[in-house]
C-alpha positions as MATLAB code, in Angstrom:
seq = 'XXXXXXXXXXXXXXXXXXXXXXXXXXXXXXXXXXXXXXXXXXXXXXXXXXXXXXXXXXXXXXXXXXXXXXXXXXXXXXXXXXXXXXXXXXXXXXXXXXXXXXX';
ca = [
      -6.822   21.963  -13.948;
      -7.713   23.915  -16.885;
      -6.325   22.155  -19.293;
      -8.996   19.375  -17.788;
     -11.575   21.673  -17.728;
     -11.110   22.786  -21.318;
     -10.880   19.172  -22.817;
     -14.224   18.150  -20.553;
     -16.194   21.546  -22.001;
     -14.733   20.792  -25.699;
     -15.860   17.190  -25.514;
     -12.698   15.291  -25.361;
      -8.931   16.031  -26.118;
      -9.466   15.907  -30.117;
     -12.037   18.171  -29.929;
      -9.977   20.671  -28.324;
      -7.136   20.685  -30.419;
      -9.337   21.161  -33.159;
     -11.058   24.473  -32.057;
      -8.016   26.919  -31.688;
     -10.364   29.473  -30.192;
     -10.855   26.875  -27.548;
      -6.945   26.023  -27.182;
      -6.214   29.894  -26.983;
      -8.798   30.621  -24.229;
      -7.643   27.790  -22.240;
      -3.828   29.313  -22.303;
      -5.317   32.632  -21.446;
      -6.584   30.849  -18.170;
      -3.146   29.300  -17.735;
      -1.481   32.481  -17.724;
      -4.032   34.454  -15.387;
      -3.660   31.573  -13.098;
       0.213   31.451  -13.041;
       0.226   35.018  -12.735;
      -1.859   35.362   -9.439;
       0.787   33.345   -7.297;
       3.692   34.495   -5.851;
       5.824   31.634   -5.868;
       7.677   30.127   -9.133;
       5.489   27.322  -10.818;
       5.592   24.010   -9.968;
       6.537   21.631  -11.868;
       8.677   24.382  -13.237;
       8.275   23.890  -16.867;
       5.159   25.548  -16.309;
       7.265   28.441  -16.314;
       7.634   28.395  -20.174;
       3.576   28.799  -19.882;
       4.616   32.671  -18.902;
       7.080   32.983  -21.402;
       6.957   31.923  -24.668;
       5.084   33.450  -27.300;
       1.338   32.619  -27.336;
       1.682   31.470  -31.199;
       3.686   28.745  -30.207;
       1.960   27.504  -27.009;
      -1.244   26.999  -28.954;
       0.489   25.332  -31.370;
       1.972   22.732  -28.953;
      -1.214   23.188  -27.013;
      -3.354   21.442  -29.901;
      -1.224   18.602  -30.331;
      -0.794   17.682  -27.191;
      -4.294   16.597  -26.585;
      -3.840   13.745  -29.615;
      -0.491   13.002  -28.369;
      -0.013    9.527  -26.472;
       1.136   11.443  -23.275;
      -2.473   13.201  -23.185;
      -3.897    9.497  -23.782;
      -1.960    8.038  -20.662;
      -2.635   11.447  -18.495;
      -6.472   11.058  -18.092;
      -7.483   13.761  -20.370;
      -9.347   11.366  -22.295;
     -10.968    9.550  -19.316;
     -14.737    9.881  -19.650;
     -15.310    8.065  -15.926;
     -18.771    9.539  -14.769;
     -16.340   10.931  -11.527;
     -14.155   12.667  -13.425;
     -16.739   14.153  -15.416;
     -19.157   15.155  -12.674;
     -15.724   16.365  -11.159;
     -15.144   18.666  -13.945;
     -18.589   19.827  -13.724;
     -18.916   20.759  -10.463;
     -15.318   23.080  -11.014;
     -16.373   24.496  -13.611;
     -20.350   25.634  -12.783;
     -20.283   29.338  -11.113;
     -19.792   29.788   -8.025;
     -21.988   32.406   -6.115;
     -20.158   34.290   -3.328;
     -22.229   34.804   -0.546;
     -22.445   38.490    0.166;
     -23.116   39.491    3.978;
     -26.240   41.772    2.408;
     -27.471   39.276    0.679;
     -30.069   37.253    3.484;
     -29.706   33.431    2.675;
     -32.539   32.518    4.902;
];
């Protein structure tokens, strides 16, 4: 999902791919992500996500988003669901500490 989360924030899929910054941050989620589980990645071209160098991912990374594949995947689908959707993923979350009183 961060690939969703990144367009959404951006403000839409050719906004991304043109703020590299943006495009290399959300690859540096990708990564952290695929490294916290133990089991191999699924679908498992994700595994190239791990592998290859980071050069090329945000290069492939930035045209994706203007790519008709990106168009048909509902990156670019500004439904007030899928926004508030993204939203609510992406606000902080506050743990709940057992010192902290909540009432």
């Amino acid at each position: 999902m961060p690939l969703g989360q990144a367009v959404h924030a951006a403000g839409g899929p050719v906004a991304l791919a043109d703020d590299p910054d943006a495009v290399r941050g959300t690859l540096h989620l990708m990564r952290q992500n695929l490294a916290a589980i133990q089991t191999p990645p699924v679908p498992r071209a994700f595994a190239a996500l791990r592998a290859l160098p980071q050069g090329l991912l945000v290069a492939v990374l930035r045209r994706f988003p203007k790519s008709p594949t990106a168009v048909h995947s509902g990156l670019n689908d500004p439904s007030p669901a899928t926004a508030a959707e993204l939203e609510q993923l992406t606000a902080p979350r506050v743990a709940r500490s057992p010192s902290i009183s909540t009432t």
